[in-house]
mmCIF file of C-alpha atoms in Angstrom:
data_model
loop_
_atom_site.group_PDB
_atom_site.id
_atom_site.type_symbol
_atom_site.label_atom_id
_atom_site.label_comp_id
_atom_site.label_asym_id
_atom_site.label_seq_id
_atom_site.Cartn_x
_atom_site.Cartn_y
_atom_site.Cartn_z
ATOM 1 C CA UNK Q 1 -3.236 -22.271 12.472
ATOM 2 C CA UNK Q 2 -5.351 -22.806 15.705
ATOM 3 C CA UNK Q 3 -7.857 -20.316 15.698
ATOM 4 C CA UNK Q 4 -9.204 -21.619 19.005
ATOM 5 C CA UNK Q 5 -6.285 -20.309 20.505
ATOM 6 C CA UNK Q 6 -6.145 -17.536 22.754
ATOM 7 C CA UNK Q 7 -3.643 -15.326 23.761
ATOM 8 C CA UNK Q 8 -1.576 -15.839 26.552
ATOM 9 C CA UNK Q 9 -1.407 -13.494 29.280
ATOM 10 C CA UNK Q 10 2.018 -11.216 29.559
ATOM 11 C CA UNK Q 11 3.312 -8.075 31.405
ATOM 12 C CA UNK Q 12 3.850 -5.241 28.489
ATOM 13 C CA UNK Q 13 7.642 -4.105 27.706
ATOM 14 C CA UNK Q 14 10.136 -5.025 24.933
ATOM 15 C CA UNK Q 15 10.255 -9.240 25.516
ATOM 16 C CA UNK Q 16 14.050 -9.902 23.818
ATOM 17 C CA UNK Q 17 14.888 -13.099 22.042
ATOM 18 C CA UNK Q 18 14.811 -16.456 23.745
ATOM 19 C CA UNK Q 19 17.534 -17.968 22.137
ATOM 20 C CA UNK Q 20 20.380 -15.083 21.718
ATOM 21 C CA UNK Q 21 21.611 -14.623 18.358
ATOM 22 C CA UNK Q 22 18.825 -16.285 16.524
ATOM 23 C CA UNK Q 23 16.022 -14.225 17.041
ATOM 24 C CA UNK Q 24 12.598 -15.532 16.320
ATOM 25 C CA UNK Q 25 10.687 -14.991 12.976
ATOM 26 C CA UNK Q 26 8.744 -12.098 13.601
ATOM 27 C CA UNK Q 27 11.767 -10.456 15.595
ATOM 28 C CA UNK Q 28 11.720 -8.922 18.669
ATOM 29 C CA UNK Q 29 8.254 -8.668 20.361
ATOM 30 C CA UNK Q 30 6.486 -5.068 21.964
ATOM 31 C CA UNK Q 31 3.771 -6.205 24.733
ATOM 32 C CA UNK Q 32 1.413 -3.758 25.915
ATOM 33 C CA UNK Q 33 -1.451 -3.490 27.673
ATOM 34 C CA UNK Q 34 -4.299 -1.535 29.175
ATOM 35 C CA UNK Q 35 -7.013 -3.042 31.652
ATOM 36 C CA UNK Q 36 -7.956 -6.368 29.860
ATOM 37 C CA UNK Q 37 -6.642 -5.144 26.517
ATOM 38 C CA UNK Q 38 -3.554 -6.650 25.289
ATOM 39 C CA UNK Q 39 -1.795 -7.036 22.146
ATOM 40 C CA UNK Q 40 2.011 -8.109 21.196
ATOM 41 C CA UNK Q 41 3.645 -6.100 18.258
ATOM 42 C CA UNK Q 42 6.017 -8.144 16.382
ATOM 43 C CA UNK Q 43 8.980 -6.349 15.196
ATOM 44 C CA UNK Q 44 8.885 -7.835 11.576
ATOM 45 C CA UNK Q 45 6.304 -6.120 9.256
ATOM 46 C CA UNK Q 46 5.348 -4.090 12.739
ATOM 47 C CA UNK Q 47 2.386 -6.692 13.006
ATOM 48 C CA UNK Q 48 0.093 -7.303 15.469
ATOM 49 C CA UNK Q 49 0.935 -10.707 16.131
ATOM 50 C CA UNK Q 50 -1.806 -10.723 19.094
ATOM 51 C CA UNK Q 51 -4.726 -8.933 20.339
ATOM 52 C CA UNK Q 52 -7.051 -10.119 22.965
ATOM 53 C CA UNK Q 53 -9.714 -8.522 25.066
ATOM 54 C CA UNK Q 54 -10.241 -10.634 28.722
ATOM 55 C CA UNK Q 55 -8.078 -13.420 27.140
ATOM 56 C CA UNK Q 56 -11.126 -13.382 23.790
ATOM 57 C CA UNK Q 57 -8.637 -12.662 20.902
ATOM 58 C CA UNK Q 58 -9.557 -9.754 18.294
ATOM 59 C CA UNK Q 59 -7.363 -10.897 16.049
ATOM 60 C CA UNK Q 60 -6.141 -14.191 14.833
ATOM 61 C CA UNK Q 61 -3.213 -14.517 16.065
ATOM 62 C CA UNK Q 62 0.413 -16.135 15.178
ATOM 63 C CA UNK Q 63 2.987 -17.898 16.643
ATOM 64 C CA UNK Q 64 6.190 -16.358 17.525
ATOM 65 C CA UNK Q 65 8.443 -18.746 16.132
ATOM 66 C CA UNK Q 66 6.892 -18.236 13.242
ATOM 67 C CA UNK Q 67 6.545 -15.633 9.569
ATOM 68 C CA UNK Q 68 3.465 -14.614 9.922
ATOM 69 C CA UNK Q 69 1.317 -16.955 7.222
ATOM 70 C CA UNK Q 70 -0.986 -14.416 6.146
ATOM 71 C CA UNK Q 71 -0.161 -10.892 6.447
ATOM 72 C CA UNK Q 72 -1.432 -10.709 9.617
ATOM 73 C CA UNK Q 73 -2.424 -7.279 10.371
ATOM 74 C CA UNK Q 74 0.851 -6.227 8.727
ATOM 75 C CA UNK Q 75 1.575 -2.228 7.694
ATOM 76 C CA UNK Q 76 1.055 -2.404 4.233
ATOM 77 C CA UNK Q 77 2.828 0.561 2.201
ATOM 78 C CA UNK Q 78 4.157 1.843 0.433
ATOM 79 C CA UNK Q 79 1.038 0.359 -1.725
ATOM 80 C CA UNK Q 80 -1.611 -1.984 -0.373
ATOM 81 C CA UNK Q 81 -3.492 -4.625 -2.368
ATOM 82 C CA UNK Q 82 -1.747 -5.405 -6.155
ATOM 83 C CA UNK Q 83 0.056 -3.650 -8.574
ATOM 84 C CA UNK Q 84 -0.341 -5.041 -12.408
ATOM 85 C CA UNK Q 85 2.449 -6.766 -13.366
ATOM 86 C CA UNK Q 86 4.682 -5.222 -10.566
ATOM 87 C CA UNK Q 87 4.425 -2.693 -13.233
ATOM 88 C CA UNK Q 88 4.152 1.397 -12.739
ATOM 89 C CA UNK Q 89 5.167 4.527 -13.888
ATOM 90 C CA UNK Q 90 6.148 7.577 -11.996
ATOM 91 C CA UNK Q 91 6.934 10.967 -13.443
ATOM 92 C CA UNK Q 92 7.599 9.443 -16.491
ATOM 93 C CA UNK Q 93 9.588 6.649 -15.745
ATOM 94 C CA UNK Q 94 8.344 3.022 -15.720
ATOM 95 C CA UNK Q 95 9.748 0.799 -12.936
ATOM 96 C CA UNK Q 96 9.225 -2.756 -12.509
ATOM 97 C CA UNK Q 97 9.396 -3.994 -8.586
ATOM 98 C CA UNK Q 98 9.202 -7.958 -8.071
ATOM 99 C CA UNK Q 99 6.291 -10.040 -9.004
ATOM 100 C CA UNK Q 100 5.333 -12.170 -5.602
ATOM 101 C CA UNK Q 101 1.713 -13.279 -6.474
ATOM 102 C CA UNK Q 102 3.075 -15.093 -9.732
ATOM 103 C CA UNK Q 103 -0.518 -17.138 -10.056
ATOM 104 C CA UNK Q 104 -2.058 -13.546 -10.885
ATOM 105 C CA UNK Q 105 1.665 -11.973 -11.772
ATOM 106 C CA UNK Q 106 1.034 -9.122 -9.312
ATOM 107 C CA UNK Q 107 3.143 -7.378 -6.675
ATOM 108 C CA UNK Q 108 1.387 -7.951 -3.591
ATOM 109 C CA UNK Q 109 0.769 -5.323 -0.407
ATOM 110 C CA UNK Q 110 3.892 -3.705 -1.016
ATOM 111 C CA UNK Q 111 7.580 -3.312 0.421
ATOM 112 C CA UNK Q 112 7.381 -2.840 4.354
ATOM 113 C CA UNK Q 113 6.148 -5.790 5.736
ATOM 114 C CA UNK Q 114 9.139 -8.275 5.766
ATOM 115 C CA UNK Q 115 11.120 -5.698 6.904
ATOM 116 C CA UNK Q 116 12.281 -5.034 10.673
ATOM 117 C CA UNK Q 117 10.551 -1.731 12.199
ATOM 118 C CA UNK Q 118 12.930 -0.278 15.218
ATOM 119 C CA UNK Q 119 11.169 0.381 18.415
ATOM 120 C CA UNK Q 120 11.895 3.785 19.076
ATOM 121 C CA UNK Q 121 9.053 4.964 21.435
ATOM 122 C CA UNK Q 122 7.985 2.199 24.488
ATOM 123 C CA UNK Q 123 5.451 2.913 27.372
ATOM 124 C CA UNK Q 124 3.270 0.061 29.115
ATOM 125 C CA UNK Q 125 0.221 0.791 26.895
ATOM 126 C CA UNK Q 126 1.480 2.162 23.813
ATOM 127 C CA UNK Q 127 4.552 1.056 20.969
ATOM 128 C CA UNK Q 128 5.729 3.409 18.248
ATOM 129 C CA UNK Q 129 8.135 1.503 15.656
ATOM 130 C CA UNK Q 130 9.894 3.436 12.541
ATOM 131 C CA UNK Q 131 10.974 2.108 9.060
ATOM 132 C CA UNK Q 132 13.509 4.125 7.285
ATOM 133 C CA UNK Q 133 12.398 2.308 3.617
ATOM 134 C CA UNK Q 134 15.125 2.489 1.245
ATOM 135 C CA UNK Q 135 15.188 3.191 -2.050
ATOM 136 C CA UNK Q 136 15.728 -0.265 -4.069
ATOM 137 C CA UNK Q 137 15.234 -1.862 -7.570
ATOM 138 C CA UNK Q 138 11.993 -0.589 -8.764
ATOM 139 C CA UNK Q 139 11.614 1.555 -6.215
ATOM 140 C CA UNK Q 140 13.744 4.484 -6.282
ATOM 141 C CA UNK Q 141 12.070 6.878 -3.229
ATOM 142 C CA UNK Q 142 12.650 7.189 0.497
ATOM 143 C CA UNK Q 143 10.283 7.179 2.943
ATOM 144 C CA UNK Q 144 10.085 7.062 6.338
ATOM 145 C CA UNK Q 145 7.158 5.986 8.180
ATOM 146 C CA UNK Q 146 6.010 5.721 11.759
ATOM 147 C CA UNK Q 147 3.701 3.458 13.513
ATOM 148 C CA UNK Q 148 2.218 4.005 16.985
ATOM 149 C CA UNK Q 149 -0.505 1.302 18.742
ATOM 150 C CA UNK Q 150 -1.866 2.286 21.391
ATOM 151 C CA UNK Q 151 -4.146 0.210 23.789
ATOM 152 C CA UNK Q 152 -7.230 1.946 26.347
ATOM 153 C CA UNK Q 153 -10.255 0.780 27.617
ATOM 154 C CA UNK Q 154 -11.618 1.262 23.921
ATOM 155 C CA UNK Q 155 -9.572 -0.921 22.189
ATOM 156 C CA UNK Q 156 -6.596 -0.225 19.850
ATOM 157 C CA UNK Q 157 -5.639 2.701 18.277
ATOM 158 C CA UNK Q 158 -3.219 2.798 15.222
ATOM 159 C CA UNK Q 159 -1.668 5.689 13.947
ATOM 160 C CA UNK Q 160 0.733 5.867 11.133
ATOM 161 C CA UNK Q 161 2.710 8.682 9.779
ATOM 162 C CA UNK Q 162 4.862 8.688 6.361
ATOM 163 C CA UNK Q 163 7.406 11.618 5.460
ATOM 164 C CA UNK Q 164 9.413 11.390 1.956
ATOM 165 C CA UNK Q 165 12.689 11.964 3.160
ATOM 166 C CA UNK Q 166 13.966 12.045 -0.249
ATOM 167 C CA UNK Q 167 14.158 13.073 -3.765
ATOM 168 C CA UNK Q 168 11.430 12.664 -6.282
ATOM 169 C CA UNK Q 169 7.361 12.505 -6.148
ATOM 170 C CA UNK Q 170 6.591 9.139 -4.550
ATOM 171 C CA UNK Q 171 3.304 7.207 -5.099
ATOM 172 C CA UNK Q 172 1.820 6.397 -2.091
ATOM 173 C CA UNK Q 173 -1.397 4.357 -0.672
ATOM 174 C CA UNK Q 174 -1.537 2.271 2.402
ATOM 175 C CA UNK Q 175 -3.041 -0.107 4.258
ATOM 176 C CA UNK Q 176 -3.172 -2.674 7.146
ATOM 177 C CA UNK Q 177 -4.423 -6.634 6.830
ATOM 178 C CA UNK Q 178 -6.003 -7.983 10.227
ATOM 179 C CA UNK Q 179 -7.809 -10.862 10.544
ATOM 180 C CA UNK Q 180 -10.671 -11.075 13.019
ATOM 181 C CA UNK Q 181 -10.912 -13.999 14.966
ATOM 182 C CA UNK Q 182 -14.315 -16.170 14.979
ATOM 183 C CA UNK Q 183 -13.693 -16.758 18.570
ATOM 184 C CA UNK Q 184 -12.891 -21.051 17.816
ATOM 185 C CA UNK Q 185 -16.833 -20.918 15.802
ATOM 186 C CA UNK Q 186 -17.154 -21.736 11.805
ATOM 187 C CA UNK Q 187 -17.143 -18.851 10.002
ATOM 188 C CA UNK Q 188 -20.479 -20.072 8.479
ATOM 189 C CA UNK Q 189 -22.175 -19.439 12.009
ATOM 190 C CA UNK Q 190 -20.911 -15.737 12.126
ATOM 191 C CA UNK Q 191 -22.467 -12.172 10.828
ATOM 192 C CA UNK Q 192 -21.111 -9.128 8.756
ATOM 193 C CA UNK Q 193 -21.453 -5.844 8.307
ATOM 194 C CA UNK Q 194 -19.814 -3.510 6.276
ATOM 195 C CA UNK Q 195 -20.150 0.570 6.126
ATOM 196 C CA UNK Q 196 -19.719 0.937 2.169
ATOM 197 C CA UNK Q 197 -22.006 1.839 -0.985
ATOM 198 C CA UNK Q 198 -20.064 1.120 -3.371
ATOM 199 C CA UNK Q 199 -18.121 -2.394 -4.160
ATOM 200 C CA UNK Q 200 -15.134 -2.497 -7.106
ATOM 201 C CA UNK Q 201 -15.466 -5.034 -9.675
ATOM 202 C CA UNK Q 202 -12.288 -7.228 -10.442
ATOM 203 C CA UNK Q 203 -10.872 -9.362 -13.057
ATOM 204 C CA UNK Q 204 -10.001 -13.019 -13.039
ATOM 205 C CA UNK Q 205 -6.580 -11.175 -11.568
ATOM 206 C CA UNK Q 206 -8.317 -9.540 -8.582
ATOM 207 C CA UNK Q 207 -7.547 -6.021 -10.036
ATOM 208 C CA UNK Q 208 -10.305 -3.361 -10.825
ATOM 209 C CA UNK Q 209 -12.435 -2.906 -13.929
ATOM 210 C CA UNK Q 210 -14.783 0.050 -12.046
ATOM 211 C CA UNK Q 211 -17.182 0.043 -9.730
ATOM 212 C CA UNK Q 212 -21.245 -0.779 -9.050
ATOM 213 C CA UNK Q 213 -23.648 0.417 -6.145
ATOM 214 C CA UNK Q 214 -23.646 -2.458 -3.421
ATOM 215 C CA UNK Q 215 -26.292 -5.339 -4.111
ATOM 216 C CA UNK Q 216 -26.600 -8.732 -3.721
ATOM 217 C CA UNK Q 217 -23.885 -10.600 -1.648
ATOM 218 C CA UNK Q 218 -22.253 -7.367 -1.893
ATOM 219 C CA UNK Q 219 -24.174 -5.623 0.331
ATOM 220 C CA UNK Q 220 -23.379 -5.876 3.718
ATOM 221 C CA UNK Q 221 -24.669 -2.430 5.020
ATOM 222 C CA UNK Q 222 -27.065 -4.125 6.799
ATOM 223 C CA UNK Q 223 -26.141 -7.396 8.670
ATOM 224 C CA UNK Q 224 -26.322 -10.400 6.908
ATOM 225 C CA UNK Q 225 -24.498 -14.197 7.323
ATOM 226 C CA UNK Q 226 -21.553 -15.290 6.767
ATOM 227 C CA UNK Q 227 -22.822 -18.857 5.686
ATOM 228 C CA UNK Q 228 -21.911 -19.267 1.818
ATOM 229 C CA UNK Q 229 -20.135 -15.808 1.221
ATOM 230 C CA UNK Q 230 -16.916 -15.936 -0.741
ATOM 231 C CA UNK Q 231 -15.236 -12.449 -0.308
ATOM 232 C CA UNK Q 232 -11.752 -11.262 -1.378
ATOM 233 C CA UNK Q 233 -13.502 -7.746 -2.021
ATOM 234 C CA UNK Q 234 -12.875 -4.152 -2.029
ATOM 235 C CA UNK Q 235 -15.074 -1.206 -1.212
ATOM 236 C CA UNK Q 236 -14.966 2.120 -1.261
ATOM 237 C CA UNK Q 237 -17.824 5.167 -0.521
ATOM 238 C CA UNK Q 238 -17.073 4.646 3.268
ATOM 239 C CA UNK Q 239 -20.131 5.798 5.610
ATOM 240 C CA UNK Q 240 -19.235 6.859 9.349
ATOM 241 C CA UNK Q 241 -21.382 6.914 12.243
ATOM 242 C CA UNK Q 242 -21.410 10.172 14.307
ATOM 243 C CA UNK Q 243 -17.623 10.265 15.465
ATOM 244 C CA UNK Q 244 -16.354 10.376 11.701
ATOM 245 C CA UNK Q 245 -15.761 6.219 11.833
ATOM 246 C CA UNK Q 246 -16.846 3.724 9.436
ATOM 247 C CA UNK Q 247 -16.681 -0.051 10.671
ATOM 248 C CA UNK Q 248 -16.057 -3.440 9.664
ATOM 249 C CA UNK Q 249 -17.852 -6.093 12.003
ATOM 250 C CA UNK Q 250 -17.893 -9.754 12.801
ATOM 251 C CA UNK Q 251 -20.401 -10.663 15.084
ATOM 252 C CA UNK Q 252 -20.065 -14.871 16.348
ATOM 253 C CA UNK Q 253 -21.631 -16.937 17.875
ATOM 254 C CA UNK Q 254 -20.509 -16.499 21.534
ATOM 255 C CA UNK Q 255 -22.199 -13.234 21.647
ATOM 256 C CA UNK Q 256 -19.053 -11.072 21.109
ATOM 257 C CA UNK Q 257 -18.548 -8.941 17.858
ATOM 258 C CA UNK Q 258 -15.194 -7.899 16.708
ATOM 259 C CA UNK Q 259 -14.670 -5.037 14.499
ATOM 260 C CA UNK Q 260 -12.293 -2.732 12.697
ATOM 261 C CA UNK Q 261 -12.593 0.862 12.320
ATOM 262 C CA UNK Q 262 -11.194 3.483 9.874
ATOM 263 C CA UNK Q 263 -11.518 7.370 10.297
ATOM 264 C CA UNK Q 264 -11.615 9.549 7.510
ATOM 265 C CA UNK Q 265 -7.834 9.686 6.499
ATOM 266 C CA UNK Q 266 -9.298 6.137 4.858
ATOM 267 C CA UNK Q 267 -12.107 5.262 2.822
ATOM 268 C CA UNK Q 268 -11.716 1.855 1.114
ATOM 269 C CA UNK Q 269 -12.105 -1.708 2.330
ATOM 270 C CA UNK Q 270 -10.942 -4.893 1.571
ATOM 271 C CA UNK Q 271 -12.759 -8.028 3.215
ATOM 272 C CA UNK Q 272 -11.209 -11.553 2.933
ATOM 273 C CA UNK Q 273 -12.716 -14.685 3.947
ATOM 274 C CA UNK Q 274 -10.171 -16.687 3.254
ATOM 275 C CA UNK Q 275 -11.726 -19.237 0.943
ATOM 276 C CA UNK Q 276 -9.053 -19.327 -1.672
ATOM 277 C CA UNK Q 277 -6.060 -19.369 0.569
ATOM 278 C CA UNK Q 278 -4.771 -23.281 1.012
ATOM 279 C CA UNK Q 279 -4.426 -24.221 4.588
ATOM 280 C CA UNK Q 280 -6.658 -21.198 5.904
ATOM 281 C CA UNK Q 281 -9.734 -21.754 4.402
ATOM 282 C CA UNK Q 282 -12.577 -19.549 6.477
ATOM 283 C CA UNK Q 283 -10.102 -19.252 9.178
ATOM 284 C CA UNK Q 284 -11.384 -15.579 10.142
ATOM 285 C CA UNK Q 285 -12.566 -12.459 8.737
ATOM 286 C CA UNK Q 286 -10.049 -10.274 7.055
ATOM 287 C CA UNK Q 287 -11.337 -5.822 7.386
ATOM 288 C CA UNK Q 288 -9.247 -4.506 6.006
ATOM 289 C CA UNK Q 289 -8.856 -0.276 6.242
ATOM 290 C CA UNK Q 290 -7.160 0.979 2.964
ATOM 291 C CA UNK Q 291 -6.388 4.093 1.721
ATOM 292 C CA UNK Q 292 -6.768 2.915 -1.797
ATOM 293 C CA UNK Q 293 -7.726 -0.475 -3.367
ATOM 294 C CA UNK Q 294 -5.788 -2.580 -6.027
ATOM 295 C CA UNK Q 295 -3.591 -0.635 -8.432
ATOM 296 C CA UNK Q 296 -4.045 2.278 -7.126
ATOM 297 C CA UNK Q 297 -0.064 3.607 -8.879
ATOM 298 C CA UNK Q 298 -1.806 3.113 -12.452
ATOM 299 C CA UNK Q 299 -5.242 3.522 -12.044
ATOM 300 C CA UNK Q 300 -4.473 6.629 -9.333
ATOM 301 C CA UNK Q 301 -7.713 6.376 -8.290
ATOM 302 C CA UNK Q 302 -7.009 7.656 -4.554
ATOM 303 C CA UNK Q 303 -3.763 7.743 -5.292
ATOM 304 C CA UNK Q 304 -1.157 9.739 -2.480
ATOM 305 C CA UNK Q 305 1.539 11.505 -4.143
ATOM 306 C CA UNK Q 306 4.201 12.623 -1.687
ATOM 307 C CA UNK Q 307 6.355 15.201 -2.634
ATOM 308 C CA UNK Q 308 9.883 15.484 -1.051
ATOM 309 C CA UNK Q 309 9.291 16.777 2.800
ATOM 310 C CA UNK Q 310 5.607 15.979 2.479
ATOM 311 C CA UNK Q 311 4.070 13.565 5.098
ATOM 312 C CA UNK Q 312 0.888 11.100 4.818
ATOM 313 C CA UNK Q 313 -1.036 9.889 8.498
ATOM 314 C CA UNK Q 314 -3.865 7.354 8.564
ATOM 315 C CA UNK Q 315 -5.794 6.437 11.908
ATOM 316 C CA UNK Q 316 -7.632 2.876 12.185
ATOM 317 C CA UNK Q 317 -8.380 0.511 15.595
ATOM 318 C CA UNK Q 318 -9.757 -2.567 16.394
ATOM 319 C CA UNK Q 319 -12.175 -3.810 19.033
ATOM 320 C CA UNK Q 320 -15.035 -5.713 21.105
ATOM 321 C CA UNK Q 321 -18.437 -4.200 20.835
#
């Protein structure tokens, strides 16, 4: 991946296939824009393929023509993070979904993301795409979620809403993987910050075994560098400035600093830097807003449970500061 790249410059509206009958990848693609913020919503996974401010991309972004390599900011439900063994148990029944982290035999971020979201709401600064999940092996709910980005002259604004359109208590937890873009610079040369007190200790299997005050490398409440921090990390005790946000930010070396932000319908993070992932090593900064971390379904430890006709929103954006 080229994270030098920048994103190039498009009207907003529904841009069809350029080869008909073989669309691309990551589907159909939803441009949008406001001012000099612009962003391309793919209609696999309802990623954000692309998000630039004045041409500066927020986001890493990926190539049409091809699956996005790394979740990128993919809608991650209905379970973020792992799951044990692909393993849970709901109302009494154990189900067993596919294991497709096999090194740490988890089930990874969930069902949603590979699938195709229909555009069902298009304006020239906003996108709202709907999944109608089925119920499948291991999986035996129905939900139907919502997502809506919206671009202004403060950045993007995502907004998704989940409604169990079916029978049966569903777990629940969700959240959304976007990487932020060093601007072209070593990740090395770039800042953090996180607001969270409290970091979640893992096993060899990236799956929690509690959780500790922040210290050490893991505290990132105030800023610190990026230069020899290995993170694939969760986070939870979000704090929030006066507007009820709590932020994730990357601040690099051509002055700009890119950053993620979670209201209070979240409070965990994950952050990623990539070290372990062959072929993307320190390629960006993953912030990611959860609603609960890793194994969440047997742990419930923040756990959603919607009941039939209940409905679950979350609200999260992205910017330059």
């Amino acid at each position: 991946m080229n994270t030098d790249a920048t994103s190039t410059p498009a009207g907003p509206g529904h841009v069809p296939s350029t080869a008909p009958g073989t669309p691309p990848p990551s589907g159909a693609q939803h441009r949008i824009a406001s001012g000099g913020h612009r962003a391309t919503i793919a209609e696999v996974g309802a990623m954000v393929r692309e998000y630039s401010v004045d041409g500066r991309d927020v986001f890493v972004p990926f190539r049409e023509d091809e699956a996005a390599p790394v979740f990128n900011a993919a809608v991650l439900l209905p379970w973020p993070n792992r799951l044990r063994d692909g393993v849970y148990t709901a109302d009494g029944t154990r189900h067993q979904v596919a294991v497709s982290e096999p090194d740490r035999g988890t089930a990874l971020h969930g069902l949603a993301c590979w699938y195709r979201w229909e555009a069902v709401e298009v304006a020239d600064d906003a996108v709202t795409l709907e999944l109608a999940l089925p119920a499948q092996k291991g999986w035996p709910f129905q939900l139907v979620s919502r997502v809506t980005y919206r671009l202004s002259a403060a950045g993007l604004e995502v907004v998704v809403r989940t409604r169990n359109v079916g029978a049966g208590t569903a777990p629940y937890g969700i959240g959304f993987h976007p990487w932020l873009s060093t601007g072209g610079a070593a990740l090395d040369d770039c800042t953090v910050s996180l607001d969270a007190t409290t970091h979640v200790t893992v096993d060899d299997r990236l799956l929690p075994t509690g959780t500790e005050p922040v210290a050490g490398p893991y505290d990132l409440r105030e800023t610190r560098s990026m230069a020899g921090l290995d993170l694939d990390d969760a986070w939870v005790g979000a704090t929030r400035d006066a507007g009820g946000l709590a932020w994730a930010r990357l601040g690099c070396p051509d002055g700009r600093t890119v950053a993620v932000w979670m209201d209070e319908t979240m409070d965990c993070w994950q952050v990623c830097s990539a070290d372990h992932i062959a072929g993307h090593e320190r390629f960006g900064l993953a912030a990611e807003p959860m609603s609960c971390v890793a194994d969440a379904f047997n742990t419930g430890d923040d756990l959603v449970r919607l009941a039939p006709g209940d409905e679950h929103t979350v609200r999260w954006g992205a910017t330059i500061l």
